[in-house]
Amino acid sequence: MRKGRRARMGMSVTISAAADEDAEQILKLQYLCYQREAELYGDYGIEPLTQSLDDLRAELSRSLVLVARLGTEVVGSVRGTVDADGTAGIAKLIVHPRMQRHGLGGRLLAAIEARLAEESEAKRYRLLTGHRSEGNLRLYRRCGYAPVGTEQISRGLSLVTLEKGAEVGSLVASA
């Protein structure tokens, strides 16, 4: 029992760069994780639920994608890119429902921040989440992000933009 609890707590989870062969597992996990968001906003046509495997593979080739693994199973993922002015866009932070609330989302976020700063000289980080996604907003605030804007997408959805600066001294290279 103790070994299983440690696995759920994220202690034996490793974080590394995604490989092409991870694409199918990432897409399945993405589909599972975004069901709650789709239900919350009453919209099952959101991009994470309609993205094709080919589109995901293209995204893997043009952005940094990290995966969290428990053994060979992908149990989390996050994506990031850095634009010309040094702003890192972080997207699709997902953690398998059975692995949530054990710090894995925060570990993935710290890992992508560190890699984007190290490899692409990110100066700030930006991410978006829905206005009703309280768990996401709590995590991002706890990780140092502050809301900088809100854009109404539809009657039922506003996207909150959150940002934080890249403080080189505080980055933890956990990937």
Coordinates of N, CA and C in Angstrom, one line a residue:
M1 N 0.8 -1.2 0.0 CA 0.0 0.0 0.0 C 0.9 1.3 0.0
R2 N 1.9 1.2 0.8 CA 2.8 2.4 0.9 C 3.4 2.8 -0.5
K3 N 3.8 1.8 -1.3 CA 4.4 2.1 -2.6 C 3.3 2.8 -3.5
G4 N 2.1 2.3 -3.5 CA 1.0 2.9 -4.3 C 0.7 4.3 -3.9
R5 N 0.8 4.6 -2.6 CA 0.5 5.9 -2.1 C 1.6 6.9 -2.5
R6 N 2.9 6.4 -2.5 CA 4.0 7.2 -3.0 C 3.8 7.6 -4.4
A7 N 3.4 6.6 -5.2 CA 3.2 6.9 -6.7 C 2.1 7.9 -6.9
R8 N 1.0 7.8 -6.1 CA -0.1 8.8 -6.2 C 0.4 10.2 -5.8
M9 N 1.3 10.2 -4.8 CA 1.8 11.5 -4.3 C 2.8 12.1 -5.3
G10 N 3.1 11.5 -6.4 CA 4.0 12.0 -7.4 C 5.5 11.8 -7.1
M11 N 5.8 11.1 -6.1 CA 7.2 10.9 -5.8 C 8.0 10.1 -6.8
S12 N 7.3 9.2 -7.5 CA 8.0 8.3 -8.5 C 7.7 8.8 -9.9
V13 N 7.1 10.0 -10.0 CA 6.8 10.5 -11.3 C 8.0 11.3 -11.8
T14 N 8.4 11.0 -13.1 CA 9.5 11.7 -13.7 C 8.9 12.7 -14.7
I15 N 9.6 13.8 -14.9 CA 9.3 14.8 -15.9 C 10.4 14.9 -16.9
S16 N 10.0 14.8 -18.2 CA 11.0 14.9 -19.3 C 10.4 15.5 -20.5
A17 N 11.2 15.8 -21.5 CA 10.7 16.2 -22.8 C 9.8 15.1 -23.5
A18 N 8.8 15.5 -24.1 CA 7.9 14.5 -24.8 C 8.6 14.1 -26.1
A19 N 8.3 12.9 -26.5 CA 8.8 12.3 -27.7 C 7.7 12.1 -28.6
D20 N 8.0 11.9 -29.9 CA 6.9 11.7 -30.9 C 6.0 10.6 -30.5
E21 N 6.6 9.5 -30.0 CA 5.7 8.3 -29.6 C 4.8 8.6 -28.4
D22 N 5.0 9.7 -27.7 CA 4.0 10.1 -26.6 C 2.8 10.8 -27.1
A23 N 2.7 11.1 -28.4 CA 1.6 11.9 -28.9 C 0.2 11.3 -28.6
E24 N 0.1 10.0 -28.9 CA -1.3 9.4 -28.6 C -1.7 9.4 -27.2
Q25 N -0.7 9.1 -26.3 CA -1.0 9.2 -24.8 C -1.4 10.6 -24.4
I26 N -0.6 11.6 -24.9 CA -0.9 13.0 -24.5 C -2.3 13.4 -25.0
L27 N -2.6 13.0 -26.2 CA -4.0 13.4 -26.8 C -5.1 12.7 -26.0
K28 N -4.9 11.4 -25.6 CA -5.9 10.7 -24.8 C -6.1 11.4 -23.4
L29 N -4.9 11.8 -22.8 CA -5.0 12.4 -21.5 C -5.6 13.8 -21.6
Q30 N -5.3 14.5 -22.7 CA -5.8 15.8 -22.9 C -7.4 15.7 -23.0
Y31 N -7.8 14.7 -23.8 CA -9.3 14.5 -23.9 C -9.9 14.3 -22.6
L32 N -9.3 13.4 -21.8 CA -9.9 13.1 -20.5 C -9.9 14.3 -19.6
C33 N -8.8 15.1 -19.5 CA -8.6 16.2 -18.6 C -9.5 17.4 -19.0
Y34 N -9.8 17.6 -20.2 CA -10.6 18.7 -20.6 C -12.1 18.5 -20.6
Q35 N -12.5 17.3 -20.2 CA -14.0 17.0 -20.1 C -14.6 17.9 -19.0
R36 N -13.9 18.1 -17.9 CA -14.4 18.9 -16.8 C -14.5 20.4 -17.3
E37 N -13.6 20.9 -18.0 CA -13.7 22.3 -18.5 C -14.8 22.4 -19.5
A38 N -15.0 21.4 -20.4 CA -16.1 21.5 -21.3 C -17.4 21.5 -20.6
E39 N -17.6 20.6 -19.6 CA -18.8 20.6 -18.8 C -19.0 21.9 -18.1
L40 N -18.0 22.5 -17.5 CA -18.1 23.7 -16.7 C -18.6 24.9 -17.6
Y41 N -18.2 24.9 -18.8 CA -18.5 26.0 -19.7 C -19.6 25.6 -20.7
G42 N -20.1 24.3 -20.7 CA -21.1 23.9 -21.6 C -20.7 23.9 -23.0
D43 N -19.4 23.6 -23.3 CA -18.9 23.7 -24.7 C -17.9 22.5 -24.9
Y44 N -18.4 21.5 -25.6 CA -17.6 20.3 -25.9 C -16.9 20.5 -27.2
G45 N -16.9 21.7 -27.8 CA -16.2 21.9 -29.1 C -14.9 22.7 -28.8
I46 N -14.4 22.7 -27.6 CA -13.2 23.5 -27.3 C -12.0 22.8 -28.0
E47 N -11.0 23.6 -28.3 CA -9.9 23.1 -29.1 C -9.2 21.8 -28.5
P48 N -9.0 21.8 -27.2 CA -8.3 20.6 -26.7 C -9.1 19.3 -26.9
L49 N -10.4 19.4 -27.1 CA -11.2 18.2 -27.3 C -11.4 17.9 -28.8
T50 N -11.0 18.8 -29.7 CA -11.2 18.6 -31.1 C -9.8 18.5 -31.8
Q51 N -8.7 18.7 -31.1 CA -7.4 18.7 -31.7 C -7.1 17.3 -32.3
S52 N -6.6 17.2 -33.5 CA -6.3 15.9 -34.1 C -4.9 15.4 -33.7
L53 N -4.6 14.2 -33.9 CA -3.3 13.6 -33.6 C -2.3 14.3 -34.5
D54 N -2.6 14.5 -35.8 CA -1.6 15.2 -36.6 C -1.3 16.6 -36.1
D55 N -2.4 17.4 -35.7 CA -2.2 18.7 -35.1 C -1.3 18.7 -33.9
L56 N -1.5 17.7 -33.0 CA -0.7 17.5 -31.8 C 0.8 17.2 -32.2
R57 N 1.0 16.3 -33.2 CA 2.3 16.0 -33.6 C 3.0 17.3 -34.2
A58 N 2.3 18.1 -34.9 CA 2.9 19.3 -35.4 C 3.3 20.3 -34.2
E59 N 2.4 20.3 -33.2 CA 2.7 21.1 -32.1 C 3.9 20.6 -31.3
L60 N 4.1 19.3 -31.2 CA 5.2 18.7 -30.6 C 6.5 19.1 -31.3
S61 N 6.5 19.3 -32.6 CA 7.7 19.7 -33.4 C 8.0 21.1 -33.3
R62 N 7.1 22.0 -32.9 CA 7.3 23.4 -32.9 C 7.3 24.1 -31.5
S63 N 7.1 23.3 -30.5 CA 7.1 23.9 -29.2 C 7.7 22.9 -28.2
L64 N 8.0 23.4 -27.0 CA 8.5 22.5 -26.0 C 7.3 21.9 -25.3
V65 N 7.4 20.5 -25.2 CA 6.3 19.8 -24.6 C 7.0 18.9 -23.6
L66 N 6.5 19.0 -22.3 CA 7.0 18.1 -21.3 C 5.9 17.1 -20.9
V67 N 6.3 15.9 -20.5 CA 5.4 14.9 -20.0 C 5.8 14.5 -18.6
A68 N 4.9 14.1 -17.8 CA 5.1 13.5 -16.5 C 4.8 12.0 -16.7
R69 N 5.7 11.2 -16.3 CA 5.4 9.7 -16.4 C 5.4 9.0 -15.1
L70 N 4.5 8.1 -15.0 CA 4.5 7.2 -13.9 C 4.8 5.8 -14.5
G71 N 6.0 5.4 -14.5 CA 6.4 4.2 -15.3 C 6.4 4.6 -16.7
T72 N 5.6 3.9 -17.5 CA 5.6 4.2 -19.0 C 4.3 5.1 -19.3
E73 N 3.4 5.2 -18.3 CA 2.2 6.0 -18.5 C 2.4 7.5 -18.4
V74 N 1.9 8.2 -19.4 CA 1.9 9.7 -19.4 C 0.8 10.1 -18.5
V75 N 1.1 10.8 -17.3 CA 0.1 11.2 -16.4 C -0.1 12.7 -16.3
G76 N 0.7 13.4 -17.1 CA 0.7 14.9 -17.1 C 1.4 15.4 -18.3
S77 N 1.1 16.7 -18.6 CA 1.8 17.3 -19.7 C 1.6 18.8 -19.7
V78 N 2.5 19.5 -20.3 CA 2.4 21.0 -20.4 C 3.2 21.4 -21.7
R79 N 2.8 22.5 -22.3 CA 3.4 23.0 -23.5 C 3.8 24.4 -23.4
G80 N 4.9 24.8 -24.1 CA 5.3 26.2 -24.0 C 6.1 26.6 -25.2
T81 N 6.0 27.9 -25.5 CA 6.7 28.5 -26.6 C 7.2 29.9 -26.1
V82 N 8.2 30.5 -26.8 CA 8.7 31.8 -26.4 C 8.7 32.6 -27.7
D83 N 8.1 33.8 -27.6 CA 8.0 34.7 -28.7 C 9.2 35.6 -28.8
A84 N 9.3 36.5 -29.8 CA 10.5 37.3 -30.1 C 10.8 38.3 -28.9
D85 N 9.7 38.7 -28.2 CA 10.0 39.6 -27.1 C 10.3 39.0 -25.7
G86 N 10.4 37.6 -25.8 CA 10.8 36.9 -24.6 C 9.6 36.5 -23.7
T87 N 8.4 36.6 -24.2 CA 7.2 36.1 -23.5 C 7.0 34.6 -23.8
A88 N 7.0 33.9 -22.7 CA 6.7 32.4 -22.8 C 5.2 32.2 -22.6
G89 N 4.6 31.6 -23.6 CA 3.2 31.2 -23.5 C 3.2 29.8 -23.1
I90 N 2.5 29.5 -22.0 CA 2.4 28.2 -21.4 C 0.9 27.7 -21.6
A91 N 0.8 26.5 -22.1 CA -0.6 26.1 -22.4 C -0.8 24.6 -22.1
K92 N -2.0 24.2 -22.0 CA -2.4 22.8 -21.8 C -1.7 22.1 -20.7
L93 N -1.7 22.7 -19.6 CA -1.2 22.0 -18.4 C -2.3 21.0 -18.0
I94 N -1.9 19.7 -18.1 CA -2.9 18.7 -17.7 C -2.3 17.7 -16.8
V95 N -3.1 17.2 -15.9 CA -2.7 16.1 -14.9 C -3.8 15.1 -14.8
H96 N -3.5 13.8 -15.0 CA -4.5 12.8 -14.9 C -5.4 13.0 -13.6
P97 N -6.7 12.9 -13.7 CA -7.5 13.2 -12.5 C -7.1 12.4 -11.3
R98 N -6.6 11.2 -11.4 CA -6.2 10.4 -10.2 C -4.9 10.9 -9.6
M99 N -4.2 11.7 -10.3 CA -2.9 12.3 -9.8 C -3.0 13.7 -9.4
Q100 N -4.2 14.3 -9.5 CA -4.4 15.7 -9.1 C -4.3 15.9 -7.6
R101 N -4.0 17.1 -7.2 CA -4.0 17.5 -5.8 C -2.8 16.9 -5.0
H102 N -1.7 16.6 -5.8 CA -0.5 16.0 -5.1 C 0.7 16.8 -5.5
G103 N 0.5 18.0 -6.1 CA 1.7 18.8 -6.5 C 2.3 18.6 -7.9
L104 N 1.7 17.7 -8.6 CA 2.3 17.4 -10.0 C 2.1 18.6 -10.9
G105 N 0.9 19.3 -10.9 CA 0.7 20.4 -11.7 C 1.7 21.5 -11.5
G106 N 2.0 21.8 -10.2 CA 3.0 22.8 -9.9 C 4.4 22.3 -10.3
R107 N 4.7 21.0 -10.2 CA 6.0 20.5 -10.7 C 6.2 20.7 -12.2
L108 N 5.1 20.4 -12.9 CA 5.2 20.6 -14.4 C 5.3 22.0 -14.7
L109 N 4.6 22.9 -14.1 CA 4.7 24.3 -14.4 C 6.1 24.8 -14.1
A110 N 6.7 24.5 -12.9 CA 8.1 24.9 -12.6 C 9.1 24.3 -13.6
A111 N 8.8 23.1 -14.1 CA 9.8 22.5 -15.0 C 9.7 23.2 -16.4
I112 N 8.5 23.5 -16.9 CA 8.5 24.2 -18.2 C 9.0 25.6 -18.1
E113 N 8.8 26.3 -16.9 CA 9.3 27.6 -16.7 C 10.8 27.6 -16.8
A114 N 11.4 26.6 -16.1 CA 12.9 26.5 -16.0 C 13.5 26.2 -17.4
R115 N 12.8 25.3 -18.1 CA 13.4 24.9 -19.5 C 13.2 26.1 -20.4
L116 N 12.1 26.8 -20.4 CA 11.9 27.9 -21.3 C 12.9 29.1 -21.0
A117 N 13.2 29.3 -19.7 CA 14.1 30.3 -19.4 C 15.5 29.9 -19.8
E118 N 15.9 28.7 -19.6 CA 17.2 28.2 -19.9 C 17.5 28.1 -21.4
E119 N 16.5 27.5 -22.1 CA 16.7 27.2 -23.5 C 16.3 28.3 -24.5
S120 N 15.3 29.1 -24.0 CA 14.8 30.2 -24.9 C 14.8 31.6 -24.3
E121 N 15.5 31.7 -23.2 CA 15.6 33.0 -22.6 C 14.3 33.7 -22.3
A122 N 13.4 33.0 -21.8 CA 12.1 33.6 -21.4 C 12.3 34.7 -20.4
K123 N 11.6 35.8 -20.6 CA 11.7 36.9 -19.6 C 10.4 37.0 -18.7
R124 N 9.3 36.5 -19.2 CA 8.1 36.5 -18.5 C 7.3 35.3 -19.0
Y125 N 6.3 34.9 -18.2 CA 5.5 33.7 -18.5 C 4.0 34.2 -18.5
R126 N 3.3 33.7 -19.5 CA 1.9 34.1 -19.6 C 1.1 32.8 -19.9
L127 N -0.1 32.7 -19.3 CA -1.0 31.6 -19.5 C -2.4 32.1 -19.4
L128 N -3.3 31.3 -19.9 CA -4.8 31.7 -20.0 C -5.6 30.6 -19.3
T129 N -6.7 30.9 -18.7 CA -7.6 29.9 -18.1 C -9.0 30.6 -18.1
G130 N -10.0 29.7 -18.1 CA -11.3 30.2 -18.0 C -11.6 30.8 -16.6
H131 N -12.5 31.8 -16.6 CA -12.9 32.6 -15.4 C -13.5 31.7 -14.3
R132 N -14.1 30.6 -14.7 CA -14.8 29.7 -13.7 C -13.9 28.6 -13.2
S133 N -12.7 28.5 -13.8 CA -11.7 27.4 -13.5 C -11.0 27.7 -12.2
E134 N -11.7 27.6 -11.1 CA -11.1 28.0 -9.8 C -9.9 27.2 -9.4
G135 N -9.9 25.9 -9.7 CA -8.7 25.1 -9.3 C -7.5 25.6 -10.1
N136 N -7.6 25.9 -11.4 CA -6.5 26.4 -12.2 C -6.1 27.8 -11.6
L137 N -7.0 28.6 -11.4 CA -6.7 30.0 -10.9 C -5.9 29.9 -9.6
R138 N -6.4 29.0 -8.7 CA -5.7 28.8 -7.4 C -4.3 28.4 -7.6
L139 N -4.0 27.4 -8.5 CA -2.7 26.9 -8.7 C -1.8 28.0 -9.3
Y140 N -2.3 28.7 -10.3 CA -1.5 29.7 -10.9 C -1.1 30.8 -9.9
R141 N -2.0 31.2 -9.1 CA -1.8 32.3 -8.1 C -0.7 31.7 -7.1
R142 N -0.9 30.5 -6.7 CA 0.1 29.9 -5.7 C 1.5 29.8 -6.3
C143 N 1.6 29.7 -7.6 CA 2.9 29.6 -8.3 C 3.4 31.0 -8.8
G144 N 2.7 32.1 -8.3 CA 3.3 33.4 -8.5 C 2.7 34.2 -9.6
Y145 N 1.6 33.7 -10.3 CA 1.0 34.3 -11.4 C 0.0 35.3 -10.9
A146 N -0.2 36.4 -11.6 CA -1.2 37.4 -11.3 C -2.0 37.7 -12.5
P147 N -3.3 37.9 -12.3 CA -4.2 38.3 -13.5 C -3.8 39.6 -14.1
V148 N -3.7 39.7 -15.4 CA -3.4 41.0 -16.1 C -4.4 41.4 -17.0
G149 N -5.4 40.6 -17.3 CA -6.5 40.9 -18.2 C -7.5 39.8 -18.3
T150 N -8.7 40.2 -18.8 CA -9.8 39.3 -19.0 C -10.4 39.6 -20.4
E151 N -10.7 38.6 -21.2 CA -11.3 38.8 -22.5 C -12.6 37.9 -22.5
Q152 N -13.7 38.5 -22.8 CA -14.9 37.8 -23.0 C -15.0 37.1 -24.3
I153 N -15.0 35.8 -24.3 CA -15.0 35.0 -25.5 C -16.4 34.7 -26.0
S154 N -17.3 34.4 -25.1 CA -18.7 34.2 -25.4 C -19.5 34.6 -24.1
R155 N -20.8 34.4 -24.2 CA -21.7 34.8 -23.0 C -21.3 34.0 -21.8
G156 N -20.8 32.8 -22.0 CA -20.5 31.9 -20.8 C -19.0 31.8 -20.5
L157 N -18.2 32.4 -21.3 CA -16.7 32.2 -21.1 C -15.9 33.5 -21.2
S158 N -15.2 33.8 -20.2 CA -14.2 34.8 -20.3 C -12.8 34.1 -20.0
L159 N -11.8 34.5 -20.7 CA -10.5 34.0 -20.5 C -9.7 35.0 -19.6
V160 N -9.1 34.5 -18.6 CA -8.3 35.3 -17.7 C -6.8 35.1 -18.1
T161 N -6.1 36.2 -18.4 CA -4.7 36.1 -18.7 C -3.9 36.4 -17.4
L162 N -3.0 35.5 -17.1 CA -2.1 35.6 -15.9 C -0.7 35.6 -16.4
E163 N 0.1 36.4 -15.6 CA 1.6 36.5 -16.0 C 2.4 36.6 -14.7
K164 N 3.7 36.3 -14.9 CA 4.7 36.5 -13.9 C 6.0 36.6 -14.6
G165 N 6.9 37.3 -13.9 CA 8.3 37.5 -14.5 C 9.1 36.3 -14.3
A166 N 10.1 36.2 -15.1 CA 11.1 35.1 -15.0 C 12.2 35.5 -14.1
E167 N 12.2 35.1 -12.9 CA 13.2 35.5 -11.9 C 14.2 34.3 -11.9
V168 N 15.3 34.6 -12.6 CA 16.3 33.5 -12.8 C 16.8 32.8 -11.6
G169 N 17.0 33.6 -10.5 CA 17.5 33.0 -9.3 C 16.5 32.0 -8.6
S170 N 15.2 32.2 -8.9 CA 14.2 31.3 -8.2 C 13.8 30.1 -9.0
L171 N 14.3 30.0 -10.2 CA 13.9 28.8 -11.1 C 14.5 27.5 -10.5
V172 N 13.7 26.5 -10.5 CA 14.2 25.2 -10.1 C 14.2 24.3 -11.4
A173 N 15.4 23.8 -11.7 CA 15.5 22.9 -12.9 C 15.1 21.5 -12.5
S174 N 13.8 21.3 -12.6 CA 13.2 20.0 -12.2 C 13.0 19.0 -13.4
A175 N 13.4 19.5 -14.5 CA 13.1 18.6 -15.7 C 14.4 18.0 -16.1

